[in-house]
Short mmCIF file of C-alpha atoms in Angstrom, two decimals:
data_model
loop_
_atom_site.label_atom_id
_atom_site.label_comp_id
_atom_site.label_asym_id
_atom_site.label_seq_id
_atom_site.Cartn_x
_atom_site.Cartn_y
_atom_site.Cartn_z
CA UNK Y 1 -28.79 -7.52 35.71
CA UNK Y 2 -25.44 -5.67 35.65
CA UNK Y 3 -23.62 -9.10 35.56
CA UNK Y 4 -25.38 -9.80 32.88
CA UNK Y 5 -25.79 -6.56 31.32
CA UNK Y 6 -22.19 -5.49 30.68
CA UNK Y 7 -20.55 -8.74 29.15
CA UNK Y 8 -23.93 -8.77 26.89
CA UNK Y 9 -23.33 -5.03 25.50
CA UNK Y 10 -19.85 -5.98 25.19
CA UNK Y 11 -20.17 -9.15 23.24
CA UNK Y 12 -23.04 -7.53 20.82
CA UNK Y 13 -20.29 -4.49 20.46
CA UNK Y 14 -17.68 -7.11 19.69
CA UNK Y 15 -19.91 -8.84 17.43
CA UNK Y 16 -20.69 -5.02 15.69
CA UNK Y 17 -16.97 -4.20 14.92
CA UNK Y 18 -16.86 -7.79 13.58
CA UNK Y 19 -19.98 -7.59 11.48
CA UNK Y 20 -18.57 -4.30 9.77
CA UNK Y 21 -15.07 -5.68 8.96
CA UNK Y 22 -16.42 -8.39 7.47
CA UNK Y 23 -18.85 -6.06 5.36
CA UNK Y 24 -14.89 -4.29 4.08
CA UNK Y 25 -12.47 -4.85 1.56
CA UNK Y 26 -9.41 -5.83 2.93
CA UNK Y 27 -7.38 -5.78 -0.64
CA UNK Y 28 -8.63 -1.86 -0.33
CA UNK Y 29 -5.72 0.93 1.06
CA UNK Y 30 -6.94 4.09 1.45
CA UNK Y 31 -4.32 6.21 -0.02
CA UNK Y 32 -2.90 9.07 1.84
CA UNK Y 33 -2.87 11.60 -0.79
CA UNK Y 34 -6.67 12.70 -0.92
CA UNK Y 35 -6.06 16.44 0.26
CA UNK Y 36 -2.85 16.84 -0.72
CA UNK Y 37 -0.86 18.14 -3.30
CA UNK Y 38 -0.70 15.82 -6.85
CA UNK Y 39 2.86 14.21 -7.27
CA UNK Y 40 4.02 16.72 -10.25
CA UNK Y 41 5.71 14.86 -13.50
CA UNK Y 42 7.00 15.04 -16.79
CA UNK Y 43 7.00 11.76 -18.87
CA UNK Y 44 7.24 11.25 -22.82
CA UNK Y 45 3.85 11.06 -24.36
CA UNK Y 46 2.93 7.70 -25.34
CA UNK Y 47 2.06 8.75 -29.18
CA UNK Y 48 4.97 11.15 -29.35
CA UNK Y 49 8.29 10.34 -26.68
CA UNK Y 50 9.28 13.95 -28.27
CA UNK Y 51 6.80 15.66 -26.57
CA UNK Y 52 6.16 15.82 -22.85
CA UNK Y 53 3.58 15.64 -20.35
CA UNK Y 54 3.88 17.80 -17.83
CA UNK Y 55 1.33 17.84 -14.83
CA UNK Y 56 1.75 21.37 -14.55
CA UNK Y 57 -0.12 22.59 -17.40
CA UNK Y 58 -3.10 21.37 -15.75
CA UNK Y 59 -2.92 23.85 -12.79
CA UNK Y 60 -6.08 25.31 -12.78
CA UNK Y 61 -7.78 22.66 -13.91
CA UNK Y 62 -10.20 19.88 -12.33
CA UNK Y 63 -8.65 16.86 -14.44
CA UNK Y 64 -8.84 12.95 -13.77
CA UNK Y 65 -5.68 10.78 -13.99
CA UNK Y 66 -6.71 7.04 -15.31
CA UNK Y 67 -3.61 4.37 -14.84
CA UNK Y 68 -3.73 1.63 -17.17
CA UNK Y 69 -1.64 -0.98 -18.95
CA UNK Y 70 -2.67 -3.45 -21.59
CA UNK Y 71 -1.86 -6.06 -19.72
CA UNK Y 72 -4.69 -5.37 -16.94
CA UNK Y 73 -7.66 -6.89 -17.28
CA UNK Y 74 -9.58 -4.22 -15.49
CA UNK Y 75 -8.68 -1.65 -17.70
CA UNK Y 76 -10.38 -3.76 -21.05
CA UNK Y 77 -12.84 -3.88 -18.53
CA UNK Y 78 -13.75 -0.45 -17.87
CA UNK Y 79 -12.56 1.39 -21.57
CA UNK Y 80 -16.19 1.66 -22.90
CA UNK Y 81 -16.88 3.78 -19.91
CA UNK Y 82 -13.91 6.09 -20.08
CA UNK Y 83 -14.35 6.29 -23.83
CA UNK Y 84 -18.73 7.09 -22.45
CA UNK Y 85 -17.45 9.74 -19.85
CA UNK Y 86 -14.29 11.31 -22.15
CA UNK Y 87 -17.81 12.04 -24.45
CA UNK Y 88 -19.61 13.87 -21.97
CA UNK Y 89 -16.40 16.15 -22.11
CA UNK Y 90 -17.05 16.98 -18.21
CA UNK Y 91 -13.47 16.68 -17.49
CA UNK Y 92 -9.81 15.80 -19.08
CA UNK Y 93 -8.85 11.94 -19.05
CA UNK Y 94 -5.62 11.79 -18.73
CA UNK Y 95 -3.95 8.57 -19.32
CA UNK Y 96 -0.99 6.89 -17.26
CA UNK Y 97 0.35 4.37 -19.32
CA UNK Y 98 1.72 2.02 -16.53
CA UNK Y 99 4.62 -0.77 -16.92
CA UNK Y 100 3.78 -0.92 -20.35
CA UNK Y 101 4.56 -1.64 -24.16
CA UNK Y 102 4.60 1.52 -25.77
CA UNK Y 103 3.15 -0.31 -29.21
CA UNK Y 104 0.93 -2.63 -27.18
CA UNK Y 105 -0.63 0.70 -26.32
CA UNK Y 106 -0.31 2.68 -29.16
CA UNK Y 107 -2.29 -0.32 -30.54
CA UNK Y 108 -4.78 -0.93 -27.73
CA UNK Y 109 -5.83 2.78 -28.46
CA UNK Y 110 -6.28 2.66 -32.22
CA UNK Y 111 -8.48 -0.65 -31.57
CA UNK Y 112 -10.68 -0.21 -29.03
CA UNK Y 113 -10.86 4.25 -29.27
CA UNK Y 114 -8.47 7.07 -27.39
CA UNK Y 115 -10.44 8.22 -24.52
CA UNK Y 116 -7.47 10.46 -23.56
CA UNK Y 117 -6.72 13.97 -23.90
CA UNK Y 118 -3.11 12.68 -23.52
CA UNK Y 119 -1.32 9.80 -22.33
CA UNK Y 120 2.15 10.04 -20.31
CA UNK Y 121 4.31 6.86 -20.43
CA UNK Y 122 5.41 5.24 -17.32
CA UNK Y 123 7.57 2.05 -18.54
CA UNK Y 124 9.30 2.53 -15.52
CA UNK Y 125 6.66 3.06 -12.86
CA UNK Y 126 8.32 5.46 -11.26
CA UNK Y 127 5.53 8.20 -11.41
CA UNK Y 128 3.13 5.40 -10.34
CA UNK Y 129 5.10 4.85 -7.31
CA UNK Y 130 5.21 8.64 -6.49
CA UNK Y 131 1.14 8.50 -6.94
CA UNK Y 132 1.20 5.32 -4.75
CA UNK Y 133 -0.28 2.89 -7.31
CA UNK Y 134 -0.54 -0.71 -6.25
CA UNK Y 135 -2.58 -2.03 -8.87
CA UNK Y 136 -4.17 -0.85 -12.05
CA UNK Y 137 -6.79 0.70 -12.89
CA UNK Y 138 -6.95 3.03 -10.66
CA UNK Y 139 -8.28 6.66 -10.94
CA UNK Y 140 -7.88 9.89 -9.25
CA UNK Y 141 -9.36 12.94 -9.38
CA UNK Y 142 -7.41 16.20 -9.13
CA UNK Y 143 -8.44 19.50 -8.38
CA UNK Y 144 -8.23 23.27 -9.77
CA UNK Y 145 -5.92 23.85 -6.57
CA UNK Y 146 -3.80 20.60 -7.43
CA UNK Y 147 -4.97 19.00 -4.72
CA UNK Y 148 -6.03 15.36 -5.10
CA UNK Y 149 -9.58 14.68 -4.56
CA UNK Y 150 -10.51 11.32 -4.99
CA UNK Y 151 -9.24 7.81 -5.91
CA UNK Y 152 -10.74 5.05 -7.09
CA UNK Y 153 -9.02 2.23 -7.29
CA UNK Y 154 -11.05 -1.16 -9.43
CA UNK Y 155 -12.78 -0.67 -12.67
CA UNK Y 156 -14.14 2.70 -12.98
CA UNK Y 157 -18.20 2.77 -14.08
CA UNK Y 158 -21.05 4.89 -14.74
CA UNK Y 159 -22.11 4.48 -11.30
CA UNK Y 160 -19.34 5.52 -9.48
CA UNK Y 161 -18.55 8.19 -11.74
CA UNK Y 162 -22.05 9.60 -10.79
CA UNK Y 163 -22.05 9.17 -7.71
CA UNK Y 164 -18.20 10.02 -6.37
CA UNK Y 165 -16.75 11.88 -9.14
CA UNK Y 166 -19.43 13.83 -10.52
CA UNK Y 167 -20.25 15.82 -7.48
CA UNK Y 168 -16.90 16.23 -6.59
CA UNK Y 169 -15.95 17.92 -10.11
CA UNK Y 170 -19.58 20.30 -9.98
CA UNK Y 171 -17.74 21.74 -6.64
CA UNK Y 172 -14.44 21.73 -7.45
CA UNK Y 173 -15.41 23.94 -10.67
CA UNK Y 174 -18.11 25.74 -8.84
CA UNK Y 175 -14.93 26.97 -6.47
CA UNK Y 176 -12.97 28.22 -9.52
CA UNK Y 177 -15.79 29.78 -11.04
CA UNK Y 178 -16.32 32.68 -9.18
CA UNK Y 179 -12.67 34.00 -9.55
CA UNK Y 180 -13.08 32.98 -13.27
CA UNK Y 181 -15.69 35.89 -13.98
CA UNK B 1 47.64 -38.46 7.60
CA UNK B 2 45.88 -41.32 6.30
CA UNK B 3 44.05 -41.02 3.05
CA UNK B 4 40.92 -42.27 5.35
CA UNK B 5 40.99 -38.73 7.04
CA UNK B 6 41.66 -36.40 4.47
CA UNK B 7 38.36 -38.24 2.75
CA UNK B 8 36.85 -36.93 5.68
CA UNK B 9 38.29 -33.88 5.76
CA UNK B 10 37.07 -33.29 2.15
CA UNK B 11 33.63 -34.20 2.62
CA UNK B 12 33.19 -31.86 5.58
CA UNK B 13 34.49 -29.27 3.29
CA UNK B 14 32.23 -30.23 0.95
CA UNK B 15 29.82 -30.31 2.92
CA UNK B 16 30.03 -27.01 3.96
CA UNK B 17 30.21 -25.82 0.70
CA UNK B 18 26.94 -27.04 -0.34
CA UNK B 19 24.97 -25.48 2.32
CA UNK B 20 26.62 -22.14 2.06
CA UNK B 21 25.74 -22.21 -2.07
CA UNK B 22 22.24 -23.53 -0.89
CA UNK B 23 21.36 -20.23 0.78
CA UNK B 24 21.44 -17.90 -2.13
CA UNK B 25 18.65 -20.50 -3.58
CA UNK B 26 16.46 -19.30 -1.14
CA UNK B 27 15.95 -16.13 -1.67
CA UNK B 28 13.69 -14.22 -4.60
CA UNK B 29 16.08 -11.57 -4.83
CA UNK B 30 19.27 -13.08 -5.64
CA UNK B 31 20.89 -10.35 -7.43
CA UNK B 32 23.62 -8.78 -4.68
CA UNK B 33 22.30 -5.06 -4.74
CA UNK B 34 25.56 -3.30 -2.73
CA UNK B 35 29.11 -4.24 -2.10
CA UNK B 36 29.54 -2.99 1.42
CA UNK B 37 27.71 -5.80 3.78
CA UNK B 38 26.36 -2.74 5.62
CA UNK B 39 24.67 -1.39 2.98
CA UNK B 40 23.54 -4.90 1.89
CA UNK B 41 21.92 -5.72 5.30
CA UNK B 42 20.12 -2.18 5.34
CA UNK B 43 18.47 -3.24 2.19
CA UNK B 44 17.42 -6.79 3.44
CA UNK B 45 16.31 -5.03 6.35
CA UNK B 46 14.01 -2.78 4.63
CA UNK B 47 13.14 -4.69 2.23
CA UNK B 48 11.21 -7.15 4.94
CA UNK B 49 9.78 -4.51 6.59
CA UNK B 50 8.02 -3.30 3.89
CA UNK B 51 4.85 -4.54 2.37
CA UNK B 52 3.69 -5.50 -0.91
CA UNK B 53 0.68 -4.09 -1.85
CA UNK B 54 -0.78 -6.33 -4.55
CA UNK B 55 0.47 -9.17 -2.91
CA UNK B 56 -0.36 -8.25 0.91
CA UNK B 57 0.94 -10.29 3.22
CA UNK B 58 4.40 -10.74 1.43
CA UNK B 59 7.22 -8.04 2.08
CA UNK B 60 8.74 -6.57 -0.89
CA UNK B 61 11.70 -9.17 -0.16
CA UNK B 62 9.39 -11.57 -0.25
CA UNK B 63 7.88 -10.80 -3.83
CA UNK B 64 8.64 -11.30 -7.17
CA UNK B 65 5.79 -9.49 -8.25
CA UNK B 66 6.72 -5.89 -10.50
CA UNK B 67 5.68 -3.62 -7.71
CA UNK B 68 8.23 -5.17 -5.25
CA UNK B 69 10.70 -5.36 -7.68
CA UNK B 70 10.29 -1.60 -8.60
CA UNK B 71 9.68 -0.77 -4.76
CA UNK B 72 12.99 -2.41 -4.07
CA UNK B 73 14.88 -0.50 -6.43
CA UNK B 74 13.48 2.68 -4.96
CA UNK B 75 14.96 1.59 -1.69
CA UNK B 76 17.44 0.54 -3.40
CA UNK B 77 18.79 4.08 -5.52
CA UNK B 78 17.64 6.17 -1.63
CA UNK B 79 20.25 3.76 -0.06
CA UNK B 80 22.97 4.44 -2.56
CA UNK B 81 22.14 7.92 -2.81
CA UNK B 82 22.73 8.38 1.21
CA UNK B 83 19.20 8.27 2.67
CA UNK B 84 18.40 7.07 5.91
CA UNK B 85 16.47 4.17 6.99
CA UNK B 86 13.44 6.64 8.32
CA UNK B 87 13.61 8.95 5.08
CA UNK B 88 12.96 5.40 3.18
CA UNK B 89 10.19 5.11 5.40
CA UNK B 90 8.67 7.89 5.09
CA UNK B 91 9.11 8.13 1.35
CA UNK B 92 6.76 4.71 1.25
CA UNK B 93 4.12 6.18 3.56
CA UNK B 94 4.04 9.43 1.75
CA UNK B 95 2.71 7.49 -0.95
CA UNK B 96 0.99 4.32 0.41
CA UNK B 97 0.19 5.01 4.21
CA UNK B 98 1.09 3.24 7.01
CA UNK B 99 -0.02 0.14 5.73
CA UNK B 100 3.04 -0.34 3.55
CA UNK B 101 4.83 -0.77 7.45
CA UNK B 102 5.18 -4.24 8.79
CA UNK B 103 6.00 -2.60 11.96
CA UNK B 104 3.01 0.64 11.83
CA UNK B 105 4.47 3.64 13.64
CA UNK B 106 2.25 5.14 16.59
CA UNK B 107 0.20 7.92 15.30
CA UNK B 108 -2.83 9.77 16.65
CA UNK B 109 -4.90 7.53 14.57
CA UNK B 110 -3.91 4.31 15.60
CA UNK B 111 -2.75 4.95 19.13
CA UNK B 112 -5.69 3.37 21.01
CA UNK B 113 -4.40 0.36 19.09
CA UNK B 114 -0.53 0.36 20.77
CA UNK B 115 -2.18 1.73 23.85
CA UNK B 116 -4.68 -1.22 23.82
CA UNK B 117 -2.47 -3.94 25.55
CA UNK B 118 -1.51 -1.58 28.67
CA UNK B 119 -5.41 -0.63 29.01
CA UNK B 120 -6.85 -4.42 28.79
CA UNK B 121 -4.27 -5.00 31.22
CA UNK B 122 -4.98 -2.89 33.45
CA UNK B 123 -8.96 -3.29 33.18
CA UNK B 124 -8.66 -6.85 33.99
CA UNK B 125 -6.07 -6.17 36.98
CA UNK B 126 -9.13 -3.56 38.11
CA UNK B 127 -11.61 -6.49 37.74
CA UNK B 128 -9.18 -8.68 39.61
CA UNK B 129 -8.65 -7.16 42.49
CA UNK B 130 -12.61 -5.68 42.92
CA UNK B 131 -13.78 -9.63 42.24
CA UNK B 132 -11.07 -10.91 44.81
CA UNK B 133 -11.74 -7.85 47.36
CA UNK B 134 -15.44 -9.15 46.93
CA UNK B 135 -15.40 -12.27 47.59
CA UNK B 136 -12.63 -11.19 50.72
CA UNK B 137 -15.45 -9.30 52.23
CA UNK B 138 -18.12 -12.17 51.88
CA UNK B 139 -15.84 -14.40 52.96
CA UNK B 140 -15.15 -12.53 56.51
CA UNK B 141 -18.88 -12.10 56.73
CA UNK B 142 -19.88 -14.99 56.63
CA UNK B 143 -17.85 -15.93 59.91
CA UNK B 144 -15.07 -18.33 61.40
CA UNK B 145 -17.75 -21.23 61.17
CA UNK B 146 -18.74 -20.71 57.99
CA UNK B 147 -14.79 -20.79 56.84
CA UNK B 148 -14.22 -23.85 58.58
CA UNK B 149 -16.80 -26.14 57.14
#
C-alpha cells in the first residue's frame, strides 16, 4: 500500500501545482506596491503644461490612477467604462497620459469624452517607471492614507470595478469617515 | 618582402577588420552609453540581468521595445550619477518585484525554491541508502546459498 501510496499522493500533488499554473497568467506581475506608499509626482497637465499635477493634493483622498496612451489598444477598449464609472462620481479618475502625443490626446479626449478629473503627462515615462508600469492600461487604486490599494493591470470593466474596486473604495472611505465627523 | 605577402598581410588585416566592425551589428543597443570601459561593462552587465516586462523573456539589452529603452536609461542616468550595481537593483524591484531579476535574490518568499536542490538531494540520498540498507538486510537473510545461486 505504502509503495504505492506515497508516489500516488505525490504524483496527484504534482499534477495539482501543475493544474493551477496552467489555470494563471503568466504575462501577469504582481506589483510590489499594493500596501505601500504611492510614488509622489508632479507632471504638466496634459490640457495646460502651465499647470501641474501634483499627487499630493490628493492626500486624503481615495482616488484611482488610470495609465493610458492613444496608442494602446486597451485603453479605446475600456474608455466607455471609465467615462460609465467617472459618472457614478464614486471616486476621482485621474489620468496618466503615458509615452504619449500631447495633441493625439488632447484629441482622443475631445472625441471620444474626458473621463478625467485631470490628466498628468508622462512623455517621458518616468513616473510610469516609478509606479512600475509595464504595459498600459493599467489602474491603481490609492487610498486616503496614500497607500496603494489595488492594481489592475488589462482593460478595466464594470465587472471588475464591482467586484475589486468598489469594495475596496466603501472601506477605504468608511476608514476616513469617522475622523471626518 | 614580396608583394605576394604583403597581399596576405593585407587581407588578414582586413580580415580582422571586418569582424571587429561586425560586432557592433549585433547588438540592439548600439549607441556607446559611457566612455570609461568600466562604466560601459557595468551597463551591459545590468542591462542583461534585467528583464523586460512586456516582452518577458528578453533582458532590457535584449529589447528594443520603449520600456527597455526607458529602463536602460534609468540604469543608465543611476550609473552616471554614482549608484551602485545593488542600488540599481533595488531601484527595479522597488517598482516591479523580483521578477524584473534574471538572477531572483533569496528572500523569505522564495527560499524553499533555492533551498529546493539541497533538500531533493538529500531526500533521495535518504531513500538511497534506506532502499540499499534494505535490500543489504534481505540479502544476508536469505543466506550464503541463496547468494551463491
Amino acid at each position: 500500500m505504502l509503495k504505492f501510496g506515497v508516489p500516488l499522493a505525490l504524483a496527484l500533488l504534482l499534477g495539482v501545482f501543475l493544474f493551477v499554473g496552467l489555470q494563471r497568467d503568466p504575462s501577469y506581475v504582481p506589483s510590489p506596491l499594493i500596501g505601500k506608499p504611492a510614488p509622489e509626482f508632479t507632471l504638466p497637465s496634459l490640457q495646460d503644461p502651465s499647470y501641474p499635477v501634483a499627487s499630493k493634493e490628493l492626500a486624503g483622498k481615495t482616488w484611482v490612477l488610470n495609465v493610458w496612451g492613444t496608442w494602446c489598444g486597451g485603453c479605446r477598449q475600456e474608455h466607455e467604462t471609465l467615462m460609465a464609472i467617472a459618472r457614478t462620481g464614486a471616486v476621482p479618475l485621474v489620468g496618466l497620459n503615458w509615452k504619449d502625443d500631447g495633441v493625439a490626446a488632447q484629441q482622443w479626449l475631445s472625441a471620444l469624452g474626458n473621463p478625467y478629473a485631470v490628466v498628468a503627462s508622462d512623455p517621458e515615462g518616468r513616473v510610469a517607471i516609478d509606479w512600475g508600469v509595464y504595459g498600459a492600461p493599467e489602474t491603481f487604486l490609492i487610498g486616503p492614507d496614500g497607500k496603494v490599494l489595488f492594481k489592475h493591470i488589462a482593460p478595466m470593466t464594470m465587472e471588475v470595478w464591482t467586484s475589486e474596486f468598489l469594495p475596496r473604495i466603501q472601506a477605504a472611505n468608511a476608514g476616513i469617515a469617522p475622523a471626518g465627523g | 618582402m614580396t608583394s605576394l605577402h604583403f597581399s596576405r598581410f593585407a587581407r588578414t588585416v582586413l580580415m580582422a577588420l571586418l569582424v571587429a566592425g561586425a560586432v557592433p551589428a549585433l547588438a540592439i543597443d548600439t549607441e556607446r552609453a559611457f566612455d570609461d570601459p568600466a562604466l560601459q561593462a557595468r551597463y551591459e552587465t545590468i542591462g542583461r540581468e534585467l528583464r523586460c516586462l512586456v516582452c518577458q523573456n528578453q533582458t532590457i539589452a535584449d529589447s528594443n521595445a520603449t520600456l527597455a529603452q526607458d529602463l536602460r536609461r534609468e540604469v543608465r542616468e543611476m550609473i552616471a550619477a554614482g549608484k551602485t550595481d545593488d542600488e540599481i537593483r533595488t531601484f527595479m524591484v522597488d517598482r516591479y518585484g523580483d521578477f524584473v531579476l534574471y538572477k531572483p535574490r533569496m528572500t523569505p518568499g522564495n527560499f524553499l525554491l533555492w533551498a529546493a536542490p539541497v533538500l531533493l538531494l538529500l531526500l533521495g540520498t535518504f531513500v538511497g541508502i534506506r532502499i540499499i540498507r534494505k535490500q543489504a538486510a534481505q540479502a544476508d537473510t536469505d543466506g550464503p546459498e541463496a547468494g551463491q545461486s
